[in-house]
CSV table of C-alpha atoms in Angstrom, one decimal:
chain,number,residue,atom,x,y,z
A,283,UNK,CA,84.8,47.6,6.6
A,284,UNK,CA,82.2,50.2,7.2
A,285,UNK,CA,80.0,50.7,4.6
A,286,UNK,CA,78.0,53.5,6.4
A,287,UNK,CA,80.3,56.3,7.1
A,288,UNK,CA,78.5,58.4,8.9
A,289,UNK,CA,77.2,55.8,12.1
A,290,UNK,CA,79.0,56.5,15.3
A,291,UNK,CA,80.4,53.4,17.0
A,292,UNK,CA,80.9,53.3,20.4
A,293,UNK,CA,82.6,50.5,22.9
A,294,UNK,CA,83.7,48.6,20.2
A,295,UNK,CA,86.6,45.5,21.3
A,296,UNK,CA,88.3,42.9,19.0
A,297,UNK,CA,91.1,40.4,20.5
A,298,UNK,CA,93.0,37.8,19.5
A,299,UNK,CA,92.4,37.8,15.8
A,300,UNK,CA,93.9,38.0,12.4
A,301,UNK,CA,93.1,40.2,10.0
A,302,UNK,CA,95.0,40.6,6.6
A,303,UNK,CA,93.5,42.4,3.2
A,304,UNK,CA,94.7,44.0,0.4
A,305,UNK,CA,93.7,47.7,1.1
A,306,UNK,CA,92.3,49.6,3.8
A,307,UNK,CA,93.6,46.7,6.5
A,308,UNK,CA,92.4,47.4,10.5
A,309,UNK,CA,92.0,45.7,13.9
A,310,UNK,CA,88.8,46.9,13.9
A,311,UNK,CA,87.3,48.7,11.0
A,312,UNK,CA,89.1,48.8,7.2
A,313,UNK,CA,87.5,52.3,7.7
A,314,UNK,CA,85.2,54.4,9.6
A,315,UNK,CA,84.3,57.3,11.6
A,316,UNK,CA,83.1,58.7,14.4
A,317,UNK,CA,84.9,56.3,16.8
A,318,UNK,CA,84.9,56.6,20.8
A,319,UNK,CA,86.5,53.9,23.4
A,320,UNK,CA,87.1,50.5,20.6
A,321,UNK,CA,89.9,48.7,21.8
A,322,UNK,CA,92.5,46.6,19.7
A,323,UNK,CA,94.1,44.0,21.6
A,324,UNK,CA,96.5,40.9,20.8
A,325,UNK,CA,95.8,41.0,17.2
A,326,UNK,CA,98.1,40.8,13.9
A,327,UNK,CA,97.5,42.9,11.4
A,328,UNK,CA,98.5,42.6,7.9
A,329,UNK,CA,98.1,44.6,4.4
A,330,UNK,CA,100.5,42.8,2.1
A,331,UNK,CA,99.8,45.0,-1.7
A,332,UNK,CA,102.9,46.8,-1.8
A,333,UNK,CA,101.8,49.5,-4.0
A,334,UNK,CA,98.5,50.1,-2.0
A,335,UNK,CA,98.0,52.0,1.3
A,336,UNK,CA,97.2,51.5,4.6
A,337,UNK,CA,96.8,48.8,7.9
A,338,UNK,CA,96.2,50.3,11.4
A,339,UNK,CA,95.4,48.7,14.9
A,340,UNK,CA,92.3,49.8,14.8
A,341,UNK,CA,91.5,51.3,11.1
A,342,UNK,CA,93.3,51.9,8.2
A,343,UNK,CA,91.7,55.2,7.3
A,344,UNK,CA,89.0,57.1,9.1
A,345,UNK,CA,86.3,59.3,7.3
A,346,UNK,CA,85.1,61.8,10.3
A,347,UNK,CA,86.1,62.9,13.1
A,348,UNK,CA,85.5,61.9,16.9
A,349,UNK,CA,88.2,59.3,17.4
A,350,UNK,CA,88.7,59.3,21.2
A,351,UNK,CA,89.7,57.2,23.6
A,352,UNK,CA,91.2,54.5,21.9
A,353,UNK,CA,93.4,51.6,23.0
A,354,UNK,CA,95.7,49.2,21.5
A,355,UNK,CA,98.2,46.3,23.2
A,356,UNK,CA,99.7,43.8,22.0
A,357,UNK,CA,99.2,44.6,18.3
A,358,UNK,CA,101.4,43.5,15.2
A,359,UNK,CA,100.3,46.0,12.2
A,360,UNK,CA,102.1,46.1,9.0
A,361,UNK,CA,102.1,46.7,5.6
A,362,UNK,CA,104.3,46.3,2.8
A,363,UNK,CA,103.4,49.2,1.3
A,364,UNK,CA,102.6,52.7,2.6
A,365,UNK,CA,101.3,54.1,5.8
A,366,UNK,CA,100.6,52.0,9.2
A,367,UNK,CA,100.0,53.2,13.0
A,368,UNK,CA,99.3,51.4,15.9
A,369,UNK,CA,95.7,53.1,15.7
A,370,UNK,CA,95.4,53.7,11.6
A,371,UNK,CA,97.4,54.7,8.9
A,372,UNK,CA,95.9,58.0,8.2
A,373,UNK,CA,93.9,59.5,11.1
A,374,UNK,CA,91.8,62.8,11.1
A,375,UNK,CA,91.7,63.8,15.2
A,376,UNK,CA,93.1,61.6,17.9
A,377,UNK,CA,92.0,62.6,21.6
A,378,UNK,CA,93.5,60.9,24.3
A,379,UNK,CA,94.0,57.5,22.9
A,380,UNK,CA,96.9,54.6,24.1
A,381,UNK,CA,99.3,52.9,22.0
A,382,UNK,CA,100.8,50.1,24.1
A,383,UNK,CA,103.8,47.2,23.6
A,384,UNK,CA,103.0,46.9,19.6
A,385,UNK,CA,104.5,46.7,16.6
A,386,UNK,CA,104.1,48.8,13.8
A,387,UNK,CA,106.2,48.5,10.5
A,388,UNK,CA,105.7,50.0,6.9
A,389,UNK,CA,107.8,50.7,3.7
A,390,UNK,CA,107.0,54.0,4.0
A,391,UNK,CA,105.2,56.4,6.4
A,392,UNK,CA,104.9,54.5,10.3
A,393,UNK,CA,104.0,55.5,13.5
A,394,UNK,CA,102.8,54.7,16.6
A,395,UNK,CA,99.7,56.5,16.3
A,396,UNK,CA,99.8,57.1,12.8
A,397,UNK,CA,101.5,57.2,9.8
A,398,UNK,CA,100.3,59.7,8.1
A,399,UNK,CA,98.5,63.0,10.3
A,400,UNK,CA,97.0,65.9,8.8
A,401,UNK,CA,95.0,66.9,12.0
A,402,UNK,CA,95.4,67.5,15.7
A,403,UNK,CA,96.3,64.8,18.1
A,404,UNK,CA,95.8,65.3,21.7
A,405,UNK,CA,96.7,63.7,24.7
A,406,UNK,CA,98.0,61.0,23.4
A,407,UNK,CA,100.5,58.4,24.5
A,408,UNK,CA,102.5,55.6,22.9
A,409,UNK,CA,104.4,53.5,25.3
A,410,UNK,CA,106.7,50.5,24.8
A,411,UNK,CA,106.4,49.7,21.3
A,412,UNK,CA,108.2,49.1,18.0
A,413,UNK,CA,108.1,51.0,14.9
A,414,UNK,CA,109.7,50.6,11.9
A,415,UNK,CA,110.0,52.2,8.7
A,416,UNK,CA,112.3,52.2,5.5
A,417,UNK,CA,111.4,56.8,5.7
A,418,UNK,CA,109.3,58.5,8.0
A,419,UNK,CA,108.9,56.9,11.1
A,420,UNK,CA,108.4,58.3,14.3
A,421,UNK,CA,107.0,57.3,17.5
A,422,UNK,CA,103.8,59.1,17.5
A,423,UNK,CA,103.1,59.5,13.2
A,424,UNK,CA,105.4,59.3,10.3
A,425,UNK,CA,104.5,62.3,8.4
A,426,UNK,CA,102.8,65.2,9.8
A,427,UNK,CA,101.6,67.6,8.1
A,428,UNK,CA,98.9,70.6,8.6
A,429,UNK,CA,95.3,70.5,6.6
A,430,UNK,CA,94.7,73.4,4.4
A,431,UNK,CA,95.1,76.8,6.0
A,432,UNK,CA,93.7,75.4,9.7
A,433,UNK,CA,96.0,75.5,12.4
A,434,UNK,CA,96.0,71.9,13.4
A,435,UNK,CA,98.7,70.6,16.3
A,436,UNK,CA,99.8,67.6,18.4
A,437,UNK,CA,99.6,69.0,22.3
A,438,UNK,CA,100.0,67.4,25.5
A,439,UNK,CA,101.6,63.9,23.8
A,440,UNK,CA,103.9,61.2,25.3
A,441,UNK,CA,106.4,58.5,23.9
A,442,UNK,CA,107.7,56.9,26.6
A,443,UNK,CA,108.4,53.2,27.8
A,444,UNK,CA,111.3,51.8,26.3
A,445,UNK,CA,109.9,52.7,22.5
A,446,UNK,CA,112.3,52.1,19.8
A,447,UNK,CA,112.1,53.8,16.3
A,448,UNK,CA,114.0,52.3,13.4
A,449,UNK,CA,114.9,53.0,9.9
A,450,UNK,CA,115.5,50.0,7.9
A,451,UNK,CA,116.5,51.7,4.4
A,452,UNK,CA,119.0,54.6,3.3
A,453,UNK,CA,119.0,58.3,2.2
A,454,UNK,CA,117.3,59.8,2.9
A,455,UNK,CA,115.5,58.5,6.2
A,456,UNK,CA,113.8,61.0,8.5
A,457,UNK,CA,113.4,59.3,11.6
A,458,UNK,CA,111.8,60.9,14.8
A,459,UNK,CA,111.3,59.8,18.4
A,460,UNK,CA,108.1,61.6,18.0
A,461,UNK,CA,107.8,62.3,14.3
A,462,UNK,CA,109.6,61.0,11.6
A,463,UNK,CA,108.7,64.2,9.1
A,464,UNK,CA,106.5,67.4,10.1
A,465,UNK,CA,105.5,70.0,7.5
A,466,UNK,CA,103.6,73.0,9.5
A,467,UNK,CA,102.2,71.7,12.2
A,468,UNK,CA,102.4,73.4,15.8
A,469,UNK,CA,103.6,71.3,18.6
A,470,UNK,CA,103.1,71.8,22.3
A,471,UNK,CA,104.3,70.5,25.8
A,472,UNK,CA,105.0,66.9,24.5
A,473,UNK,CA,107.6,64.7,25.7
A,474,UNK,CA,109.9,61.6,24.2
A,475,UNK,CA,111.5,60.6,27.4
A,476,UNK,CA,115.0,59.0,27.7
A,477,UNK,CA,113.8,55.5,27.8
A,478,UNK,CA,113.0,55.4,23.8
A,479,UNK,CA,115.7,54.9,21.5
A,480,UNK,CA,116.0,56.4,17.6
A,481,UNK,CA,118.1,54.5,14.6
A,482,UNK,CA,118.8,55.6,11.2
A,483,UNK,CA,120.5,56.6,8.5
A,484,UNK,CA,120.1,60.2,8.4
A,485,UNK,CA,117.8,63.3,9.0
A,486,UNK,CA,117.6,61.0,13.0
A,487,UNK,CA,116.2,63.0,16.2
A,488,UNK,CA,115.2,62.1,19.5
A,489,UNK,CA,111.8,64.0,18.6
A,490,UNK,CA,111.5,65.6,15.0
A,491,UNK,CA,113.4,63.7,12.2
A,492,UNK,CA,112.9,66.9,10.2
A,493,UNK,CA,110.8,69.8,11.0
A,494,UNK,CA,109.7,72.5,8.5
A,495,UNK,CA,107.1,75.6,8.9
């Protein structure tokens, strides 16, 4: 866990580990920010409080911004309680960063970036992976949502490789090949290609589960 939030932390790599907490579970970092090229690879990731928040490939939470060019394989991340991603359960700014053959899995709130996104993500991909969710699950982030009054967006994203997103409880669901809920935030020229497959019990799209301005 980073203590000082406001270092920048470049060319950072962890593999083959386990990692399990609590709170604020990650690959990587618990939480941080300021983040450019750290890569997550082969590593199981576990939060088991089920009334607490947060495990993510790389970080749970982030603090900053900067988070670029990020890469996870071969990752298990889950919680039992609320919000995971294959890069961290609540992000502030993603540019172009790889989510690749993992699996993500939450109560509430997965996605293969995120599961919970208040800010832009940009050139982004998640290919071949697993995500799972009892609501909002989606193959890039869970719940999206837009920050204040700023006009924050995902642009120029990809979901491709065989990537399945499941809902595992009832009503209501909203499950997305994309995003499994999104509240007000823009989307532009990104693509959930016919190679990913979307389960659930209801509010189910190949790209938004639910969509609302």
């Amino acid at each position: 866990d980073s203590i000082r939030r406001n270092e920048i932390f470049y060319y950072i790599q962890v593999t083959n580990s386990k990692v399990s907490g609590n709170y604020y579970t990650g690959g990587v970092f618990g939480t941080c920010s300021y983040i450019t090229r750290a890569i997550s690879m082969h590593n199981t990731v576990t939060q088991a409080e089920s009334s607490s928040y947060g495990a993510g490939g790389v970080m749970a939470t982030t603090g900053g911004w900067g988070l670029s060019w990020l890469y996870v394989e071969d990752c298990d991340v889950t919680t039992a309680g609320r919000a995971a991603g294959g890069i961290s359960a609540y992000n502030d700014s993603y540019t172009q960063c790889v989510v690749k053959d993992s699996r993500v899995q939450a109560q509430t709130m997965a996605g293969g970036l995120a599961g919970v996104s208040p800010y832009t993500t940009y050139r982004c991909q998640v290919e071949g992976c697993e995500i799972k969710a009892d609501t909002y699950a989606g193959g890039l982030i869970g719940y999206a949502l837009s920050s204040g009054t700023s006009n924050y967006y995902i642009y120029d994203c990809v979901v491709n490789g065989g990537t399945t997103v499941t809902g595992t409880g009832g009503s209501p669901a909203y499950i997305g090949g994309a995003i499994g809920a999104n509240y007000g935030k823009n989307v532009y020229q990104s693509v959930v290609d016919d190679s990913v497959t979307v389960t659930g019990y209801n509010y189910v799209g190949g790209f938004f589960g639910s969509a609302a301005g």
